[in-house]
Short mmCIF file of C-alpha atoms and ligand atoms in Angstrom, two decimals:
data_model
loop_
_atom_site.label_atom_id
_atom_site.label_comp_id
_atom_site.label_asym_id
_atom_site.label_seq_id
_atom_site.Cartn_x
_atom_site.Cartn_y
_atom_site.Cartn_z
CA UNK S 48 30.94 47.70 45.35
CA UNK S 49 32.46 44.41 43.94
CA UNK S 50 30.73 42.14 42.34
CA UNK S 51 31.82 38.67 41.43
CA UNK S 52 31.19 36.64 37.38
CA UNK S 53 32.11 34.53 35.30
CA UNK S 54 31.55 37.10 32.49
CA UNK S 55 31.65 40.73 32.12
CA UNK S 56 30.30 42.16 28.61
CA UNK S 57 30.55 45.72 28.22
CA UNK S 58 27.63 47.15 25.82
CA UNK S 59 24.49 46.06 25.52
CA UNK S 60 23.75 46.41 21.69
CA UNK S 61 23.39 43.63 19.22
CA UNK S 62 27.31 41.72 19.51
CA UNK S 63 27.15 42.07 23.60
CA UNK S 64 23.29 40.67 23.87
CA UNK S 65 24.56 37.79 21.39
CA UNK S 66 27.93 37.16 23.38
CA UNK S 67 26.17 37.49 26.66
CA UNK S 68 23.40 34.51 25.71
CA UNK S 69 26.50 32.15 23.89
CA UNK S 70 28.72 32.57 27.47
CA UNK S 71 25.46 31.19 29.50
CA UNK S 72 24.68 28.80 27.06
CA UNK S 73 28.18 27.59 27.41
CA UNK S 74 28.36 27.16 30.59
CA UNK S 75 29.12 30.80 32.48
CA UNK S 76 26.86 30.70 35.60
CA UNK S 77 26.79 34.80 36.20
CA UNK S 78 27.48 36.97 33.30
CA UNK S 79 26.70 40.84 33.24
CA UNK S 80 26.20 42.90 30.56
CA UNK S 81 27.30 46.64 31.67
CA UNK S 82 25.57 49.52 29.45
CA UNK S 83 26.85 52.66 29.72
CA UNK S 84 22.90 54.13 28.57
CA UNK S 85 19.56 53.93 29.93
CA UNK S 86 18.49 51.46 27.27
CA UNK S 87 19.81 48.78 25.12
CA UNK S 88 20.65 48.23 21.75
CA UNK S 89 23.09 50.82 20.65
CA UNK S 90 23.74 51.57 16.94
CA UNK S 91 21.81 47.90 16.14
CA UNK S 92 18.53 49.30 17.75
CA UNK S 93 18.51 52.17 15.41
CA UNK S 94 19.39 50.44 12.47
CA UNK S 95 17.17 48.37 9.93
CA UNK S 96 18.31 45.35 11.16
CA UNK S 97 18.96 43.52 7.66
CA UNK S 98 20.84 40.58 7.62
CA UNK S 99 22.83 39.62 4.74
CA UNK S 100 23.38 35.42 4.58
CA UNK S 101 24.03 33.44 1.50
CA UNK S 102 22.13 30.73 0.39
CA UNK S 103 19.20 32.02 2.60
CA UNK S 104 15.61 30.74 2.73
CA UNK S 105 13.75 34.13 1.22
CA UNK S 106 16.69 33.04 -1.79
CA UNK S 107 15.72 29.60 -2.12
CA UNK S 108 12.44 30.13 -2.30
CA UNK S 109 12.81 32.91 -5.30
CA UNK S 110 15.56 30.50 -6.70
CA UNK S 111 18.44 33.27 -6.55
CA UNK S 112 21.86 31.33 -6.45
CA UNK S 113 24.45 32.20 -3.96
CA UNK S 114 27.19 30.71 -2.09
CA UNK S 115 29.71 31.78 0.99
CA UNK S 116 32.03 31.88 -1.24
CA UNK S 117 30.39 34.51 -3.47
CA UNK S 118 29.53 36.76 0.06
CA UNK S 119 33.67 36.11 1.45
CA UNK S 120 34.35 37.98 -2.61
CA UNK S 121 32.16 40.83 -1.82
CA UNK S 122 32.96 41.49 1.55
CA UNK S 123 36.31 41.59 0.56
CA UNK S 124 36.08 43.42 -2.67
CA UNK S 125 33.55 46.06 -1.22
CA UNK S 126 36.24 46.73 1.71
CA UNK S 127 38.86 47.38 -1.53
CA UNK S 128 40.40 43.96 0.39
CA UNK S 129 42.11 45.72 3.16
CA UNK S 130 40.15 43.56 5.86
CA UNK S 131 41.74 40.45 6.90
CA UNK S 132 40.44 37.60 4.59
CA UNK S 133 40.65 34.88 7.90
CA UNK S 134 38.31 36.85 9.87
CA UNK S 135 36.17 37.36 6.59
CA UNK S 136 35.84 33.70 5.83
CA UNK S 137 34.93 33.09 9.01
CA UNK S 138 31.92 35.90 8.66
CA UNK S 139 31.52 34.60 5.36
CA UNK S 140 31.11 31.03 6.45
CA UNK S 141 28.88 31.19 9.89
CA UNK S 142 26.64 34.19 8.26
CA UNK S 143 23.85 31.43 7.51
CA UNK S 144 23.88 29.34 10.78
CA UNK S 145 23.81 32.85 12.82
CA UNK S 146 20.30 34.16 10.96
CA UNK S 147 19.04 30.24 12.00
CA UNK S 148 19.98 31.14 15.15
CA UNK S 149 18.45 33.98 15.30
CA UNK S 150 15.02 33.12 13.98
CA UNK S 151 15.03 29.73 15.84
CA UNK S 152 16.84 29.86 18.97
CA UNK S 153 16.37 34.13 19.59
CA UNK S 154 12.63 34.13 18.03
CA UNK S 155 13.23 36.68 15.59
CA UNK S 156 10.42 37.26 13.20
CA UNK S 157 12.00 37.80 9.62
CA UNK S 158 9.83 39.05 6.85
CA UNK S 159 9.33 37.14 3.73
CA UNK S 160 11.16 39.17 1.29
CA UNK S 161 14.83 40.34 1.11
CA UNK S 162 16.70 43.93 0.05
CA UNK S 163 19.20 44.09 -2.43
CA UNK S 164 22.25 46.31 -0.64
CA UNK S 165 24.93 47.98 -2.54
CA UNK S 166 27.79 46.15 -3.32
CA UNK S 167 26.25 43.00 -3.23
CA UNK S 168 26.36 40.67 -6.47
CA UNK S 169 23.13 39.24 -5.44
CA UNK S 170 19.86 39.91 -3.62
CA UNK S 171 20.78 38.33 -0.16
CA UNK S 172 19.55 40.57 2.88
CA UNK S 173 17.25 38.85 5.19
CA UNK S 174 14.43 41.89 6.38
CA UNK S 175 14.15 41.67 10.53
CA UNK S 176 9.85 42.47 11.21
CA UNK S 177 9.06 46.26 10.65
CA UNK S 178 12.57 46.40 8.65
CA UNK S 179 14.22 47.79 12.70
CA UNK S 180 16.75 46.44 14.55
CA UNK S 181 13.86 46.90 17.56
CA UNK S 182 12.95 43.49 16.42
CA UNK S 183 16.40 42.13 17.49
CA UNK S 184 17.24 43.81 20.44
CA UNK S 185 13.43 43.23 22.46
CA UNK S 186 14.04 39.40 21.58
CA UNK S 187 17.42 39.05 22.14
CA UNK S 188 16.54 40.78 26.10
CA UNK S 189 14.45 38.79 26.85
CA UNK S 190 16.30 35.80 26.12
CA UNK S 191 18.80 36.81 28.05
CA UNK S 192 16.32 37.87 31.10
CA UNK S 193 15.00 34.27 30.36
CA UNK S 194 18.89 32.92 31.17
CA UNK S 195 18.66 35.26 34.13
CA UNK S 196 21.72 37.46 32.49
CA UNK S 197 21.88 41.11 34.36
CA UNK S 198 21.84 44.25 32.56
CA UNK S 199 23.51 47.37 34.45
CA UNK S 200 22.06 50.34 32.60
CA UNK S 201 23.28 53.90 32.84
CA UNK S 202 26.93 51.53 33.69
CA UNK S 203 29.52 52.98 31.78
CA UNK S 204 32.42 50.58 31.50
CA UNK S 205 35.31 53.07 32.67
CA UNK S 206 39.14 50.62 32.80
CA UNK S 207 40.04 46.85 32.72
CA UNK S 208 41.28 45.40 35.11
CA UNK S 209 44.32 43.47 34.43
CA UNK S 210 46.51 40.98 36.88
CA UNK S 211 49.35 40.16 35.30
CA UNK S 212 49.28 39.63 31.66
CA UNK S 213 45.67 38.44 32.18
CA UNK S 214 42.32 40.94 31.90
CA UNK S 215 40.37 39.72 35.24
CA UNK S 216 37.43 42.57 35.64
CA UNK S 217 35.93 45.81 34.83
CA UNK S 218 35.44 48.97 36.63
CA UNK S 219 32.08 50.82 35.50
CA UNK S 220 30.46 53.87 37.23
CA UNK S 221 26.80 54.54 37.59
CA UNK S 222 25.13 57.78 39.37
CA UNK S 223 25.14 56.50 42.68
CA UNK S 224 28.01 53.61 42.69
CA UNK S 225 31.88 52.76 41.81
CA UNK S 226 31.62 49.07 41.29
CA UNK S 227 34.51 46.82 40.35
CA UNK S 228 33.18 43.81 38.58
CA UNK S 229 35.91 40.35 39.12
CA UNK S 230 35.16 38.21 35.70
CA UNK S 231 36.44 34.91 36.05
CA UNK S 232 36.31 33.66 32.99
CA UNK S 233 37.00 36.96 31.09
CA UNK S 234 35.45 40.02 29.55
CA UNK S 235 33.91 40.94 25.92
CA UNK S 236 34.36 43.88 24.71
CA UNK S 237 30.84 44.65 22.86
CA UNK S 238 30.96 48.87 22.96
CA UNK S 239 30.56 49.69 19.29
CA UNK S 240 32.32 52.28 16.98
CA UNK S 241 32.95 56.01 17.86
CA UNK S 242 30.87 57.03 15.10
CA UNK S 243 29.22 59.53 17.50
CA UNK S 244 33.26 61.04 18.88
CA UNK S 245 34.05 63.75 17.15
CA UNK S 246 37.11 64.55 18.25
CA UNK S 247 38.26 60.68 17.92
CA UNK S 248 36.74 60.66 14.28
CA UNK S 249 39.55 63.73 13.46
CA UNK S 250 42.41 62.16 15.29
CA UNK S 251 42.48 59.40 12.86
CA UNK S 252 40.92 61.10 9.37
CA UNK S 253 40.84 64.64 9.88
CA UNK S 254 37.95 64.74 6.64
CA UNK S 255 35.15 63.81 9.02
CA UNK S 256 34.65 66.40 11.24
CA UNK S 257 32.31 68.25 12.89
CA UNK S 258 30.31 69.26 9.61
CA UNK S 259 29.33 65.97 8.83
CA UNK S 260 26.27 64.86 11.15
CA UNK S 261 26.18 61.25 12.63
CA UNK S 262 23.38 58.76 12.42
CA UNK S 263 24.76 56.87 16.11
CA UNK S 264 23.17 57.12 18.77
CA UNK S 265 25.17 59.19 21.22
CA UNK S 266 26.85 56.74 23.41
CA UNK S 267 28.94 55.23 20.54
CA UNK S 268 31.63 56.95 21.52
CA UNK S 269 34.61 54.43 21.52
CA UNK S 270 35.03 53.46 24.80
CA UNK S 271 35.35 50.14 24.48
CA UNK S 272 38.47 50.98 22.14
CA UNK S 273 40.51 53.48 24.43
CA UNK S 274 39.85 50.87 27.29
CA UNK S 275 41.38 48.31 25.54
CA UNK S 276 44.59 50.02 23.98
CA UNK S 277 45.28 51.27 27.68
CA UNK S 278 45.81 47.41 28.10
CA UNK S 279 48.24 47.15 24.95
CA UNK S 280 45.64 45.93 22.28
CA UNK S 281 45.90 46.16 18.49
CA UNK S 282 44.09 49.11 16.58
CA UNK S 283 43.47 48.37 13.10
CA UNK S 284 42.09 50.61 9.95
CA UNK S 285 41.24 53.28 12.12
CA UNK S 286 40.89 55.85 9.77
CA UNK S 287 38.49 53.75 6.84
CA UNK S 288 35.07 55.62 8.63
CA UNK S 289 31.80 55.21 6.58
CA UNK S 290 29.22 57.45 5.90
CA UNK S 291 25.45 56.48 4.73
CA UNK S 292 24.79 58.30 2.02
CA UNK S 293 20.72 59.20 2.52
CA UNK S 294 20.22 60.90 5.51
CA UNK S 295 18.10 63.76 7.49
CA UNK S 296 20.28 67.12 6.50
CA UNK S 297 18.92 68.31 9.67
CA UNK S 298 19.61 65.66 12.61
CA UNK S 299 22.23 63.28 10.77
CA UNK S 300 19.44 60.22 11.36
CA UNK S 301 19.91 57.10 8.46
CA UNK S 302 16.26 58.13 6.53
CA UNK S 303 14.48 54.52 5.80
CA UNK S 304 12.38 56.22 2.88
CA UNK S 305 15.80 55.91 1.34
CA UNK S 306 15.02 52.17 1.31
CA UNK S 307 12.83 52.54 -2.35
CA UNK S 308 16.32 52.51 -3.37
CA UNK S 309 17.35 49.39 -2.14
CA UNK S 310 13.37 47.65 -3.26
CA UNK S 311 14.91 47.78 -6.39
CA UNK S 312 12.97 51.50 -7.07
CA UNK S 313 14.17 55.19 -7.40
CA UNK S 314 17.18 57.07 -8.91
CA UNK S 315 19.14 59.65 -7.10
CA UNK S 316 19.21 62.87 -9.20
CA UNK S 317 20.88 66.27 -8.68
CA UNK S 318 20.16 69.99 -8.48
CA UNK S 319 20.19 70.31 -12.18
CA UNK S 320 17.95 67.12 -12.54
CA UNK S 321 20.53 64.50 -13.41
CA UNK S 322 21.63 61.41 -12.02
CA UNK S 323 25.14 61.17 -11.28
CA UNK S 324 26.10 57.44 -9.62
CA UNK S 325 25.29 53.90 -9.97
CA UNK S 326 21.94 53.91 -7.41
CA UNK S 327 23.18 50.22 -5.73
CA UNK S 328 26.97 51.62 -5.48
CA UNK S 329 28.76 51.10 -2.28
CA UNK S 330 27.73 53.51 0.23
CA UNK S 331 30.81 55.39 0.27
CA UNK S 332 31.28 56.30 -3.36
CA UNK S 333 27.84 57.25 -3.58
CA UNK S 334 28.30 59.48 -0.39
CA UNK S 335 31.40 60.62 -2.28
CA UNK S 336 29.38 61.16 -5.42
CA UNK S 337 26.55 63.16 -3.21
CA UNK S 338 29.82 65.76 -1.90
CA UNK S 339 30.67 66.65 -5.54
CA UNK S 340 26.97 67.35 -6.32
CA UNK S 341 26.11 70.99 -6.42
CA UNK S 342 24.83 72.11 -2.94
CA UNK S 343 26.70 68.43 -1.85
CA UNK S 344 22.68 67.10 -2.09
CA UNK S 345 21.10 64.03 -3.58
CA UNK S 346 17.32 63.66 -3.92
CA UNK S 347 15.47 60.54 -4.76
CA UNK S 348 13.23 60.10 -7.38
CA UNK S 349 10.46 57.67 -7.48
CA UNK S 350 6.74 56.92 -7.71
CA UNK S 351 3.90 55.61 -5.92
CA UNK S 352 4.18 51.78 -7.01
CA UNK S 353 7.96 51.80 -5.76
CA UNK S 354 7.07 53.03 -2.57
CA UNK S 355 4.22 50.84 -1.95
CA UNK S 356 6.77 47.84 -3.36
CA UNK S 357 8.95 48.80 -0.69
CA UNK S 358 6.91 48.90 2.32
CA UNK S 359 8.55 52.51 4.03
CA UNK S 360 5.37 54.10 4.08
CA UNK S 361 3.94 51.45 6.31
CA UNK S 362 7.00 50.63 8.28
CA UNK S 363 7.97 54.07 9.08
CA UNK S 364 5.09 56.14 9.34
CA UNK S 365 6.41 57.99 11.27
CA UNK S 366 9.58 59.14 9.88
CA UNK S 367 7.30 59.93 6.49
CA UNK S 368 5.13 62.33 8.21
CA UNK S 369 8.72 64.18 9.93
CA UNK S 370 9.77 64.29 6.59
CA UNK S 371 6.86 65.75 5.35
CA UNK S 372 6.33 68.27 8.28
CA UNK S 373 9.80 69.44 7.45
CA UNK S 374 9.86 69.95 3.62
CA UNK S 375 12.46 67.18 3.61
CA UNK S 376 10.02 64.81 1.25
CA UNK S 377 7.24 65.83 -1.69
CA UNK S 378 4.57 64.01 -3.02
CA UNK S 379 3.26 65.39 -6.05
CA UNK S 380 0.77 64.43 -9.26
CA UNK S 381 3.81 65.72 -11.72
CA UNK S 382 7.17 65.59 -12.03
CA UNK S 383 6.95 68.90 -12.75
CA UNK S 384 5.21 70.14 -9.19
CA UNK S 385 7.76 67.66 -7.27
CA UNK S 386 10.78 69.27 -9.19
CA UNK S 387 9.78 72.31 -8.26
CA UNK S 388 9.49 72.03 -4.74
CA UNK S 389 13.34 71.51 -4.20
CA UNK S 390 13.96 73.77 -7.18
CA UNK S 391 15.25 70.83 -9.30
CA UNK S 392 15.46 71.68 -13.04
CA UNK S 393 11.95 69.87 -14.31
CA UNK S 394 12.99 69.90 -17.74
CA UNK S 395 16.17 67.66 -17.16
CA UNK S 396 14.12 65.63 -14.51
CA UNK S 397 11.71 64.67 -16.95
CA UNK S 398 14.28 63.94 -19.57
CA UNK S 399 16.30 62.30 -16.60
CA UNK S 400 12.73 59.87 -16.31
CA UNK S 401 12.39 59.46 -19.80
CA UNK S 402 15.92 57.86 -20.30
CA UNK S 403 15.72 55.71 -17.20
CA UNK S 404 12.21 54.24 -18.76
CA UNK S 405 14.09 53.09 -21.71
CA UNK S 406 17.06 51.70 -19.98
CA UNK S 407 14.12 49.61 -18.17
CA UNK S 408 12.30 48.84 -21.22
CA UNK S 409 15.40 47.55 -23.23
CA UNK S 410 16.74 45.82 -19.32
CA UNK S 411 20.35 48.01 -19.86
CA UNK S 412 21.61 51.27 -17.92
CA UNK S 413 23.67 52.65 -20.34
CA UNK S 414 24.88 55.27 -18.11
CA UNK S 415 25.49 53.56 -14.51
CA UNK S 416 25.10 49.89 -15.67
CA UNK S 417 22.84 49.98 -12.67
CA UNK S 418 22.76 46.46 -11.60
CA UNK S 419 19.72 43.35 -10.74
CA UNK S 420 16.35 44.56 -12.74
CA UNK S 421 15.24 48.29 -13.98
CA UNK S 422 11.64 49.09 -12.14
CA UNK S 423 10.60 52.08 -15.12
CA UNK S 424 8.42 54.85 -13.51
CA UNK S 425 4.78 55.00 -13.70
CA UNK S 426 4.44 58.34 -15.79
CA UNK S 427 1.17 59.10 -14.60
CA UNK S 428 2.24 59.52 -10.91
CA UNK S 429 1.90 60.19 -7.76
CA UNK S 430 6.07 61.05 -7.83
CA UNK S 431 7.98 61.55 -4.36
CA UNK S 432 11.10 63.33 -4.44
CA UNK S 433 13.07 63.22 -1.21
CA UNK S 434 16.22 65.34 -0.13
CA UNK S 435 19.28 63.53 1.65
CA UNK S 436 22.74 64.09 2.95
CA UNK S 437 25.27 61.96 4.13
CA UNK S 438 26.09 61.28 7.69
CA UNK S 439 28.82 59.26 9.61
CA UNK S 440 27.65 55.58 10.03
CA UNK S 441 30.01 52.77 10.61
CA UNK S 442 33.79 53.10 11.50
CA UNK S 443 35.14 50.15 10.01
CA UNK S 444 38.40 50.15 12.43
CA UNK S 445 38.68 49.01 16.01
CA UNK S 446 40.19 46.48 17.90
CA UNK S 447 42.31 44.25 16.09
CA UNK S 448 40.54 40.37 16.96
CA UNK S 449 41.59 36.85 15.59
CA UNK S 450 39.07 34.19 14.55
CA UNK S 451 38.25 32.91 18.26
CA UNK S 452 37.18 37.12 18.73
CA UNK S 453 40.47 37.30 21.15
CA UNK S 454 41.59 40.70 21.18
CA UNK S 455 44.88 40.87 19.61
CA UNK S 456 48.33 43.11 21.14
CA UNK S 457 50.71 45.00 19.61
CA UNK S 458 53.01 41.67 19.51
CA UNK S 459 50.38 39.68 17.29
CA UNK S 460 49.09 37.50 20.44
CA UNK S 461 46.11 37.25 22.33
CA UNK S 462 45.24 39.04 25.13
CA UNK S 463 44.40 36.70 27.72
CA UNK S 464 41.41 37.22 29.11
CA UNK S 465 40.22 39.86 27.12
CA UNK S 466 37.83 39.45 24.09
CA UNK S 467 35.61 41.63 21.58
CA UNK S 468 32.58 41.62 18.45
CA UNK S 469 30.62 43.71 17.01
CA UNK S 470 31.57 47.32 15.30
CA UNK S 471 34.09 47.72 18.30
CA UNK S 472 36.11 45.55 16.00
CA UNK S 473 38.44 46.19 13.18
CA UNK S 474 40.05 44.71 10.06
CA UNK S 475 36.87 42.52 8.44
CA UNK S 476 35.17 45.26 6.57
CA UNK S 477 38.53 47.31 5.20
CA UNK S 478 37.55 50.51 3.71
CA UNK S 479 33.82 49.76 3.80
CA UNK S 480 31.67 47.83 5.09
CA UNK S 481 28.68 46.81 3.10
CA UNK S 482 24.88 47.08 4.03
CA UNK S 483 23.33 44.10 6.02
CA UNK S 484 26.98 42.93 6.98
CA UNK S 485 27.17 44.04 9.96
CA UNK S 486 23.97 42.36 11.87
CA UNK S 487 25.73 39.28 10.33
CA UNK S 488 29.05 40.34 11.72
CA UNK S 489 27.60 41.02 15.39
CA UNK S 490 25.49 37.88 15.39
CA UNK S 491 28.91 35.76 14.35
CA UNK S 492 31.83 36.95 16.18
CA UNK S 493 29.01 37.56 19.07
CA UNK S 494 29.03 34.20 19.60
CA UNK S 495 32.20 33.03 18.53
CA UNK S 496 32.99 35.66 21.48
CA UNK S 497 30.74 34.36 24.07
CA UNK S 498 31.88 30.10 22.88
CA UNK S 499 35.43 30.92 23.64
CA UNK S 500 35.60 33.05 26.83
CA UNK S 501 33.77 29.75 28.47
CA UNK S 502 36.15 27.33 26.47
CA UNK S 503 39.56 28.72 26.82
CA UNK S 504 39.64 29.28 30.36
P1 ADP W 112 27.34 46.42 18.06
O1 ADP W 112 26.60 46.57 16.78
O2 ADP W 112 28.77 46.14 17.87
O3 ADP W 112 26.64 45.54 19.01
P2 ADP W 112 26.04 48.73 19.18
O4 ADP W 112 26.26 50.13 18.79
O5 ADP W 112 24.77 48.09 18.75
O6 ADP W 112 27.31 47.89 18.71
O7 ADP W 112 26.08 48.58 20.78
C1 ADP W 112 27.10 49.10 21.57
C2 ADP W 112 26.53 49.37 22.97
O8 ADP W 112 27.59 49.63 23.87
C3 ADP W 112 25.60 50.56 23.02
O9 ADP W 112 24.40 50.20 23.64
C4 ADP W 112 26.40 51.59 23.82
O10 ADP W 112 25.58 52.48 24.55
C5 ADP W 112 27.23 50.70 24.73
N1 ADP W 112 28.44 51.32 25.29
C6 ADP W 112 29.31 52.18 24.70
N2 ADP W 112 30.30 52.52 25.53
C7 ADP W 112 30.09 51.87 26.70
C8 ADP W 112 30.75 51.82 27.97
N3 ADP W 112 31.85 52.54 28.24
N4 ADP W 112 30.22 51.04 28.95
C9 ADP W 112 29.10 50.32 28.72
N5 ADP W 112 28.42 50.35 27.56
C10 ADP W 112 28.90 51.09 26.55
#
């Protein structure tokens, strides 16, 4: 079957939605959005949906300075600046007007507070309703079923298309049909990371193999990137692959209890009782830090006010009880009886407690230099001590794009016809991409993506 747009977008997760509304808006009469499962959202469904944007309104309102300047410096630095300090400006500078978008134009509810992510210098991460990226992805469809943009589900994207030098369509297959889709005006590739490949994963860093679980959702599989390299495009930092560093030791999923941690609550201790990182380090060298841990193991520490500060318990309900059912989280009246449980040494936990409540008190880690404010620990309990691994998460590397999201060839130039956003992309986030970038990355180059296909043509 052939079908005839203006605009193809393969993926329907949080860039392609974006892209797909910004191509209508400018002026693309038929766009479809082809998703290879039966459901949208991808990776930014399953995620919490944070956005980080300087000089935000949850920041004004608590009076926390920031600039885009002081985001483009952490982005860079947190990446050990090997992503490409163009495309990071441009992130950098649009990160703001992209959340307005969102909450204005999209209808996103935000909640009023904001986490504090590792890496960060400040407290700058916008909180989507129920902390989800569900939030995102049900407003963002139905805007685009408001703009009467089609969604293909269960479409796998399978080649481009290319006439000439110039990408003109996209073959997909469903169950029952082999469809060739004609897109005028071009095609965005939106198809996430291959966080969820295996076997790509160890073709370009052999480290992350099968061992290490993955918190994707399975279709992330790198499609989108294979696709476009058959047509000559750019790969970039393929090998800088990220792994969160609290998550379920039995499935691989990203564990939101984790997210005491980020309320400003909780240290991560060891076996023996001890903490052994900075809690609000980059998420790979506290991943890293988790691997050299006996039993390669973290559990978090904290207490009842932290968790109630935090909101998990009432956000994720329903991960809490899972954890619960499977010995995965304790609540107990002592540090003692919660030590215990995982066979933590209680002794050093308590000393461990005792330390951190005096860092607090005199507002100094003298250990980790632990940054923003020390919450001490309530010593009279309830304590919750929860058990985490980490899993594979983001893969920084991807196609290589320039600041109008055209993919890039092996020559340097654009690819005519042919553009892409979202985690499908490469070079912004170097080694490591920080928490609550990436909703802002997917929101900007989403519709820097879906601006340009409509002007350039
Ligand atoms: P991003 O954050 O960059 O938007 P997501 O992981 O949220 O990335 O979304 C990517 C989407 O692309 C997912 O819904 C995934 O199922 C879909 N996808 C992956 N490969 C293909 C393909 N070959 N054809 C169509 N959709 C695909």
């Amino acid at each position: 079957e052939t079908v005839n747009e203006d605009v193809v977008v393969i993926g329907a997760g949080g860039a392609g939605l974006v892209a797909a509304i910004e191509a209508k808006l400018n002026g693309a009469k038929n766009v479809a959005v082809l998703e290879k499962m039966a459901f949208a959202g991808g990776n930014t469904l399953i995620s919490g949906g944070e956005y980080a944007a300087p000089n935000n309104w949850i920041q004004e309102k608590k009076g926390i300075q920031d600039s885009k300047d002081i985001f483009y410096n952490d982005i860079l630095k947190g990446g050990d600046n090997e992503g490409d300090p163009k495309l990071v400006r441009v992130l950098a500078d649009n990160a703001l007007d992209g959340a307005k978008w969102l909450r204005d134009y999209i209808d996103v509810t935000f909640e009023d507070r904001q986490l504090f992510f590792g890496g960060h210098s400040v407290e700058r991460s916008l909180v989507p309703k129920d902390a989800t990226g569900v939030e995102m992805i049900k407003k963002l469809l139905a805007k685009a079923d408001e703009l009467g943009i089609k969604v293909y589900y269960e479409t796998p994207a399978t080649e481009l298309i290319v006439d000439k030098d110039r990408v003109v369509g996209v073959k997909a297959e469903s169950a029952t049909t082999d469809y060739t889709f004609n897109a005028k005006n071009g095609v965005i590739i939106a198809s996430g990371g291959f966080g969820s490949n295996v076997q790509m994963r160890m073709k370009y860093n052999k480290d992350i193999d099968d061992s290490i679980l993955s918190t994707n959702t399975v279709g992330i599989t790198g499609d989108g990137i294979v696709m476009a390299e058959k047509v000559g495009a750019k790969l970039e930092d393929m090998q800088f692959i990220q792994t969160y560093p609290t998550c379920d030791p039995i499935s691989g999923a990203l564990l939101y209890f984790g997210d005491v941690r980020l309320a400003g609550g909780s240290i991560l201790v060891n076996q023996e009782g001890k903490r052994f990182v900075e809690e609000l380090q980059r998420r790979d060298v506290i991943s890293m830090a988790i691997k050299s841990q006996p039993g390669s193991v973290a559990y978090q520490f904290c207490d009842q006010a932290q968790v109630d500060n935090s909101g998990v318990a009432e956000h994720h309900k329903g991960e809490v009880e899972y954890l619960f059912n499977n010995k995965l989280l304790v609540k107990a009246n002592t540090i003692k009886e919660a030590a215990d449980f995982f066979g933590i040494d209680a002794k050093e936990l308590e000393k461990t407690v005792d330390k951190y409540n005096e860092y607090a008190k005199n507002g100094k880690d003298l250990e980790f230099n632990k940054r923003g404010k020390l919450t001490p620990f309530d010593k009279n309990g309830p304590f919750y001590i929860m058990k985490a691994v980490p899993a594979v998460h983001h893969t920084m590397g991807g196609l290589k794009i320039d600041e109008n999201a055209r993919v890039i060839n092996q020559n340097g130039e654009p690819i005519k016809g042919l553009y892409a956003a979202g985690e499908v992309t490469g070079d912004i986030h170097g080694t490591n991409r920080l928490g609550s970038d990436a909703i802002a990355d997917i929101t900007v180059f989403g519709k820097i993506a879906g601006k340009n296909v409509m002007q350039e043509n």
